Every structure is written in C-alpha cells, then in structure tokens.
JSON list of C-alpha atoms in Angstrom, two decimals:
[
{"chain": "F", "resi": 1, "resn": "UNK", "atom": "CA", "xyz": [-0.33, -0.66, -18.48]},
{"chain": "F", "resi": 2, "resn": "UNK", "atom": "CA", "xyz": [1.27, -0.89, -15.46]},
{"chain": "F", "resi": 3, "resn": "UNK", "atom": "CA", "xyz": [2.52, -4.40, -13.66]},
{"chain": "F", "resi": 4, "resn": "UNK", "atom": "CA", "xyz": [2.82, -4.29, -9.59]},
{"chain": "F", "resi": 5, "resn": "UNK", "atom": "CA", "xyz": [5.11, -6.55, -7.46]},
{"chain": "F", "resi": 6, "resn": "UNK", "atom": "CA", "xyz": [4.80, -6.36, -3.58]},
{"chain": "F", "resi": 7, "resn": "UNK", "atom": "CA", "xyz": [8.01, -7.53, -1.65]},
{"chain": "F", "resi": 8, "resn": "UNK", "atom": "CA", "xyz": [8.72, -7.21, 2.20]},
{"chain": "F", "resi": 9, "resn": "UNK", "atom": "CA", "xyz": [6.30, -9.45, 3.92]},
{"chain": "F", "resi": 10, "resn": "UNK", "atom": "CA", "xyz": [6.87, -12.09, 6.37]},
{"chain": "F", "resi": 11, "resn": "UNK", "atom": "CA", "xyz": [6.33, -13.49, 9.73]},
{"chain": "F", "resi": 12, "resn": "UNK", "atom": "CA", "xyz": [6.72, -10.88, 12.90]},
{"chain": "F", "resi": 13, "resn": "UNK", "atom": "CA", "xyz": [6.39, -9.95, 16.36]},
{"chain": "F", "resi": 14, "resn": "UNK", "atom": "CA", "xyz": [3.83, -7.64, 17.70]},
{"chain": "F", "resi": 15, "resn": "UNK", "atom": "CA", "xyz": [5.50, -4.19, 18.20]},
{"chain": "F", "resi": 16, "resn": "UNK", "atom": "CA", "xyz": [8.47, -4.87, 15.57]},
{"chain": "F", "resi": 17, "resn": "UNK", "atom": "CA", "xyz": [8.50, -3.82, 11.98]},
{"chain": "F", "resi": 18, "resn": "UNK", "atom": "CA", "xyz": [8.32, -4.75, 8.10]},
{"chain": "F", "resi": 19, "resn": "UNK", "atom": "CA", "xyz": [9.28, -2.53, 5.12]},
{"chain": "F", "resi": 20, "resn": "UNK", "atom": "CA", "xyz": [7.04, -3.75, 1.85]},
{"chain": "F", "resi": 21, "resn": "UNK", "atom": "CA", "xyz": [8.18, -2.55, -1.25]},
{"chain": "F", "resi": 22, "resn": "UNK", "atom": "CA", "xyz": [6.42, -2.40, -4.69]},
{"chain": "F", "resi": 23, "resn": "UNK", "atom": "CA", "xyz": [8.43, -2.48, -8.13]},
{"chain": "F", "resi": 24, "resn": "UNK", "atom": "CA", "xyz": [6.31, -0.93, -10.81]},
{"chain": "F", "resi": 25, "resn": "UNK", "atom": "CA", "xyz": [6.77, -1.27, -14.76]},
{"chain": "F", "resi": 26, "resn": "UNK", "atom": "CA", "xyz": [6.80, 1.51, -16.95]},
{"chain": "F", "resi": 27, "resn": "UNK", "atom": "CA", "xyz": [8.34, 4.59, -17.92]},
{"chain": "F", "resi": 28, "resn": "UNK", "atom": "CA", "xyz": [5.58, 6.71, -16.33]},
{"chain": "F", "resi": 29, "resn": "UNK", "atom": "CA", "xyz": [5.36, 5.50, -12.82]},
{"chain": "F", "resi": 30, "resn": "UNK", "atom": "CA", "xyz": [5.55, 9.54, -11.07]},
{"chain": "F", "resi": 31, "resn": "UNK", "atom": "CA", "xyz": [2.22, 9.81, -13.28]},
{"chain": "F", "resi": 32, "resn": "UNK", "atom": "CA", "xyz": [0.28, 7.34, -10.93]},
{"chain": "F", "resi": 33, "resn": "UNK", "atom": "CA", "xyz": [-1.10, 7.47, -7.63]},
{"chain": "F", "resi": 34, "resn": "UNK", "atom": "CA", "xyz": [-0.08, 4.66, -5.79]},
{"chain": "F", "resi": 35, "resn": "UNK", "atom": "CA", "xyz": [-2.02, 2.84, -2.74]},
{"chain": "F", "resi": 36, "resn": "UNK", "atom": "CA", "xyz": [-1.57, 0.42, -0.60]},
{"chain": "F", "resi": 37, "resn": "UNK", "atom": "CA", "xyz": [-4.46, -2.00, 1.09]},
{"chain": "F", "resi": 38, "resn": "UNK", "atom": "CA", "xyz": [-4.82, -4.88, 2.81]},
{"chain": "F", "resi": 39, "resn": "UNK", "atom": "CA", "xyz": [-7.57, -7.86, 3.55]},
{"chain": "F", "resi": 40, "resn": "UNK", "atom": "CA", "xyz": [-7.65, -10.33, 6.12]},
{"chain": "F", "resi": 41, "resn": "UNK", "atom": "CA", "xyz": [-9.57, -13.45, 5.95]},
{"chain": "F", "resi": 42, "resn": "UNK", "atom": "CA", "xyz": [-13.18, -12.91, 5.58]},
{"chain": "F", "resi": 43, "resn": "UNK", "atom": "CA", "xyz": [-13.20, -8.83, 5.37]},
{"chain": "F", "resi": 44, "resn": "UNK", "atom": "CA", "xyz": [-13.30, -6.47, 2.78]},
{"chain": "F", "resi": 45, "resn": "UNK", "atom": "CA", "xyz": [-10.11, -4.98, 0.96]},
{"chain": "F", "resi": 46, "resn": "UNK", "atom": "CA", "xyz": [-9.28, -2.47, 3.55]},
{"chain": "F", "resi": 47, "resn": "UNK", "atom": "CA", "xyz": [-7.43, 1.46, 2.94]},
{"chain": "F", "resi": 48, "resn": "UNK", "atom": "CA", "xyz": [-4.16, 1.97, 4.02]},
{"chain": "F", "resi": 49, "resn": "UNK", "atom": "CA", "xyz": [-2.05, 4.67, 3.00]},
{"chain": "F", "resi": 50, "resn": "UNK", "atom": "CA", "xyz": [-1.86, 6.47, -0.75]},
{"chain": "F", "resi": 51, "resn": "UNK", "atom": "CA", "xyz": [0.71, 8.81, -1.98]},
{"chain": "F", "resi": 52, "resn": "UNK", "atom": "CA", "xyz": [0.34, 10.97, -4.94]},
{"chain": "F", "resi": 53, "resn": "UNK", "atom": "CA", "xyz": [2.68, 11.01, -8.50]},
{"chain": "F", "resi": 54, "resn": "UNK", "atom": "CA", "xyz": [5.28, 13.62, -6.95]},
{"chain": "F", "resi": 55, "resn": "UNK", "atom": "CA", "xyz": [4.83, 12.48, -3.13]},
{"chain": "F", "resi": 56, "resn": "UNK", "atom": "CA", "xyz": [3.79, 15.79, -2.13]},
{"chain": "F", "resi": 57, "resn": "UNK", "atom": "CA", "xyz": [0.58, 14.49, -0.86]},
{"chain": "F", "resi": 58, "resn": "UNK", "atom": "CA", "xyz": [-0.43, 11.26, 1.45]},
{"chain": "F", "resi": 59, "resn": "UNK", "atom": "CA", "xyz": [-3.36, 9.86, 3.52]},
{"chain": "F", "resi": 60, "resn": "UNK", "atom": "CA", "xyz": [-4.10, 6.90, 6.00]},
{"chain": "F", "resi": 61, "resn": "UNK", "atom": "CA", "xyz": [-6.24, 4.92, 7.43]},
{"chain": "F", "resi": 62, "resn": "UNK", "atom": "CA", "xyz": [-7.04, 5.67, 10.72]},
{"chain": "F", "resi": 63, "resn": "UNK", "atom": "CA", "xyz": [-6.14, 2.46, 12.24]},
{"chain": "F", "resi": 64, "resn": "UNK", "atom": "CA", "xyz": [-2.49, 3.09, 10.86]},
{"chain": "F", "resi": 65, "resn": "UNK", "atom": "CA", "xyz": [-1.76, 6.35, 11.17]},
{"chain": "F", "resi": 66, "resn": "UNK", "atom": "CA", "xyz": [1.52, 7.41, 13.05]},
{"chain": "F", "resi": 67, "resn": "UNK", "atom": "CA", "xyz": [2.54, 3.78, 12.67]},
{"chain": "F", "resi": 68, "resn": "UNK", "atom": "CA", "xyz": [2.86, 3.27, 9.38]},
{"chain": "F", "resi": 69, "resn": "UNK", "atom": "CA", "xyz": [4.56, 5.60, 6.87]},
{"chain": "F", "resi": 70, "resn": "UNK", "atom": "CA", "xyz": [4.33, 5.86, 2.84]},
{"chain": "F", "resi": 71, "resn": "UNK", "atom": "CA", "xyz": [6.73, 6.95, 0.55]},
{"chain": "F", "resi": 72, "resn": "UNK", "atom": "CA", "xyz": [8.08, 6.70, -2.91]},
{"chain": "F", "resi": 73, "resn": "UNK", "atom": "CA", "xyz": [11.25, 6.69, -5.23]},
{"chain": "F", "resi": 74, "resn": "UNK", "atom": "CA", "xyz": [10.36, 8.00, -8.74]},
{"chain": "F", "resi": 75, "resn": "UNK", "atom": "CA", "xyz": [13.83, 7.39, -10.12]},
{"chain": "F", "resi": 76, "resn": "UNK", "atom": "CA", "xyz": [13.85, 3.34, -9.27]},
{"chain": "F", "resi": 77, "resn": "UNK", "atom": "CA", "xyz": [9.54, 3.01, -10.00]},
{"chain": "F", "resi": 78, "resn": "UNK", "atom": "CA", "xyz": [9.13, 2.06, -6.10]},
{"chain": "F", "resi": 79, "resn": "UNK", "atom": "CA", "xyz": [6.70, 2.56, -3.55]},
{"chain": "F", "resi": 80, "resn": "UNK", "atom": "CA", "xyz": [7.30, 1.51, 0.15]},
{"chain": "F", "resi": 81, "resn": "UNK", "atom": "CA", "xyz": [4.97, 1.07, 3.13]},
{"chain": "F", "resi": 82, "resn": "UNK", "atom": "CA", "xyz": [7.35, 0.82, 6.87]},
{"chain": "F", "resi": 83, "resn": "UNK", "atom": "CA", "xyz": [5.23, -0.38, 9.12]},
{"chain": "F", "resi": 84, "resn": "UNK", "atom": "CA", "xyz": [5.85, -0.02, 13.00]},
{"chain": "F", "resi": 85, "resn": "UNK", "atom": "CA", "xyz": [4.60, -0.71, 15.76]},
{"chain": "F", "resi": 86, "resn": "UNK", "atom": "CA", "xyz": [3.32, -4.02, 14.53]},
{"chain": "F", "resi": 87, "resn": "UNK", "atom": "CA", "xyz": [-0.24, -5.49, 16.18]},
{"chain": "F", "resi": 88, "resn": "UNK", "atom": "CA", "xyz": [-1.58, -9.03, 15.34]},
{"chain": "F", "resi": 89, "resn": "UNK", "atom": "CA", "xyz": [-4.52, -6.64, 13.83]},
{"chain": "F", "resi": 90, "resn": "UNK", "atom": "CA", "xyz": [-2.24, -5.85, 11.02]},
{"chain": "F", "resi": 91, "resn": "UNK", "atom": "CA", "xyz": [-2.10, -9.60, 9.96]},
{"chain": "F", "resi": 92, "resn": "UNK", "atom": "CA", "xyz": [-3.26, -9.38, 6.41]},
{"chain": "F", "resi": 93, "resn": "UNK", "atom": "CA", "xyz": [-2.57, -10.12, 2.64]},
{"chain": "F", "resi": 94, "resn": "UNK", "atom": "CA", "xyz": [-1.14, -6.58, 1.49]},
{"chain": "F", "resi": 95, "resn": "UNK", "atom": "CA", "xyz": [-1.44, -4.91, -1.83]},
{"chain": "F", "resi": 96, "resn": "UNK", "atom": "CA", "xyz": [-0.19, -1.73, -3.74]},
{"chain": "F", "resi": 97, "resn": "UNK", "atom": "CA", "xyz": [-2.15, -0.50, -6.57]},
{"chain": "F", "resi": 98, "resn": "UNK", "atom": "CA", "xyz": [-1.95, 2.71, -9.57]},
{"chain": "F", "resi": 99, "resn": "UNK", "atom": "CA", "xyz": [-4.30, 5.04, -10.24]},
{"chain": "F", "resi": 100, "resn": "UNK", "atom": "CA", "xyz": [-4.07, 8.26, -12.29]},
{"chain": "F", "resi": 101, "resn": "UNK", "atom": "CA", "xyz": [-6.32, 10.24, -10.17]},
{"chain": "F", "resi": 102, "resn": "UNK", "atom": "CA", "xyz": [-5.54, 11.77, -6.58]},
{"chain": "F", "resi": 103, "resn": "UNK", "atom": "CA", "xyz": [-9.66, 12.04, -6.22]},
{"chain": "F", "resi": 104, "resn": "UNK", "atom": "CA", "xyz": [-11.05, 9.02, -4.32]},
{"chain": "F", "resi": 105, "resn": "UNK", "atom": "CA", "xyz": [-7.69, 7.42, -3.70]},
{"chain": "F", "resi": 106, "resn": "UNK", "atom": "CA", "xyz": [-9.02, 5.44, -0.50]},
{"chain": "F", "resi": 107, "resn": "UNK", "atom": "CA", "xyz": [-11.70, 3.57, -2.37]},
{"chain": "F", "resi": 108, "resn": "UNK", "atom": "CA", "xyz": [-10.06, 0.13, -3.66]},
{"chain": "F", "resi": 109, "resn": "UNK", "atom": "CA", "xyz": [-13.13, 0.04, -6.62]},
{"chain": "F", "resi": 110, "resn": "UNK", "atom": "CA", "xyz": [-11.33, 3.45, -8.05]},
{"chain": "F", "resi": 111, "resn": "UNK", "atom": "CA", "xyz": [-7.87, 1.62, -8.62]},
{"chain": "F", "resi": 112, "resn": "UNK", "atom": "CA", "xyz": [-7.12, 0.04, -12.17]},
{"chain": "F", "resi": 113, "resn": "UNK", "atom": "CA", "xyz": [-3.31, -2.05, -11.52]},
{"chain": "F", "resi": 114, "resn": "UNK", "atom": "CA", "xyz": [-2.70, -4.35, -9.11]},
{"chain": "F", "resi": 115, "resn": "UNK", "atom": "CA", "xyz": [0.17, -6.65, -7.35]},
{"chain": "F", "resi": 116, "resn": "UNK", "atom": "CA", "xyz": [-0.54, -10.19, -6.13]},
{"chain": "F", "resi": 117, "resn": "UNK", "atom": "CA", "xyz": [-0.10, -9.24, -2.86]},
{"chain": "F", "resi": 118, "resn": "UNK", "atom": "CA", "xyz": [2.73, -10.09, -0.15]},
{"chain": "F", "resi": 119, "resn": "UNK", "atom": "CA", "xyz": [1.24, -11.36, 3.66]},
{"chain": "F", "resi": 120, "resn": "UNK", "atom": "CA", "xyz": [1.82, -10.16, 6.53]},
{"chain": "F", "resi": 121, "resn": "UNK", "atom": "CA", "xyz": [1.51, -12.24, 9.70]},
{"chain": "F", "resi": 122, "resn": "UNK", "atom": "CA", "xyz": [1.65, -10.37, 13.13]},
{"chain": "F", "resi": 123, "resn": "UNK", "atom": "CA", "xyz": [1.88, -12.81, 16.08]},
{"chain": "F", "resi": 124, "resn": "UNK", "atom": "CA", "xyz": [1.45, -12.03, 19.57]}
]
C-alpha cells in the first residue's frame, strides 16, 4: 500500500512557475513508477510526465514537454513536477500516482495509488 500527498499548487501567472511535490508512504517507494496527471473541468484525466523506480527513465506529454520537468528523491519518498513556462492551458487539478510497472505508464487506468490532487490555476 502506498498513500500519495500532492503539495505545490496555487494561483499563477502565465509564463511563471510552480514546483508540486508528492510525499509517498512506505519503505519501498524506488520500487514504484510514479506519474503525474492532470484534469480540467469537464475532460478526461490527462498524461503528464512518469519517471521510473531509479529515475533513469522519463516520458511526457506532448503538450508539456521542454516545459515541464520530472524528477525524484528516493532517499526522502518524493516525486516533483517544475513546471515552467506556465499557460492558462495548464489550469488543472494535478495528481501523482504508483505503479510497479514501467509498461503503459501514460495510461491513468494502469495506475493503482493515488493523491487527492493539488490545483493549479494559470491566469492570463
């Protein structure tokens, strides 16, 4: 079992930045993939980034990529998304979630933990 909690969101202006954070339980927390999505109001759970156990792999989303950058810190069970470049587009609720399984990581369905999730507003 593992228990997600997103941190970092809040209220900016288009072209700044926001670093969320995720705290995850456990003592095995370099075993799980970790992900991060997002969904506005009225749209589907959306793909953002993912980052395997040991960090040695990552992906994103199209509509993020050289913006925003995923990374994680085995030794405090973390996981951070730094978002730049900020566009009202990016206004969303945002959530990390664990898998064990590098295979499918961009489909939300194949994720079994998730946070509550932490919004972020863009405004232009």
């Amino acid at each position: 079992q593992v228990q997600l909690v997103e941190s970092g969101g809040g209220l900016v202006q288009a072209g700044g930045s926001l670093r969320l954070s995720c705290a995850a339980s456990g003592r095995t927390f370099s075993s799980y993939v970790m992900g991060w999505f997002r969904q506005a109001p009225g749209k589907e759970r959306e793909f953002i980034a993912a980052i395997s156990g040991t960090g040695g792999l990552t992906a994103y989303a199209d509509s993020v990529q050289g913006r925003f950058t995923i990374s994680r810190d085995n030794a405090k069970n973390t996981v951070h998304l730094q978002m730049n470049s900020l566009e009202p587009e990016d206004t969303a609720v945002y959530y990390c979630a664990a898998r064990t399984n590098w295979y499918g990581s961009t489909r939300y369905k194949n994720y079994d933990y998730w946070g509550q999730g932490t919004q972020v507003t863009v405004s232009s």
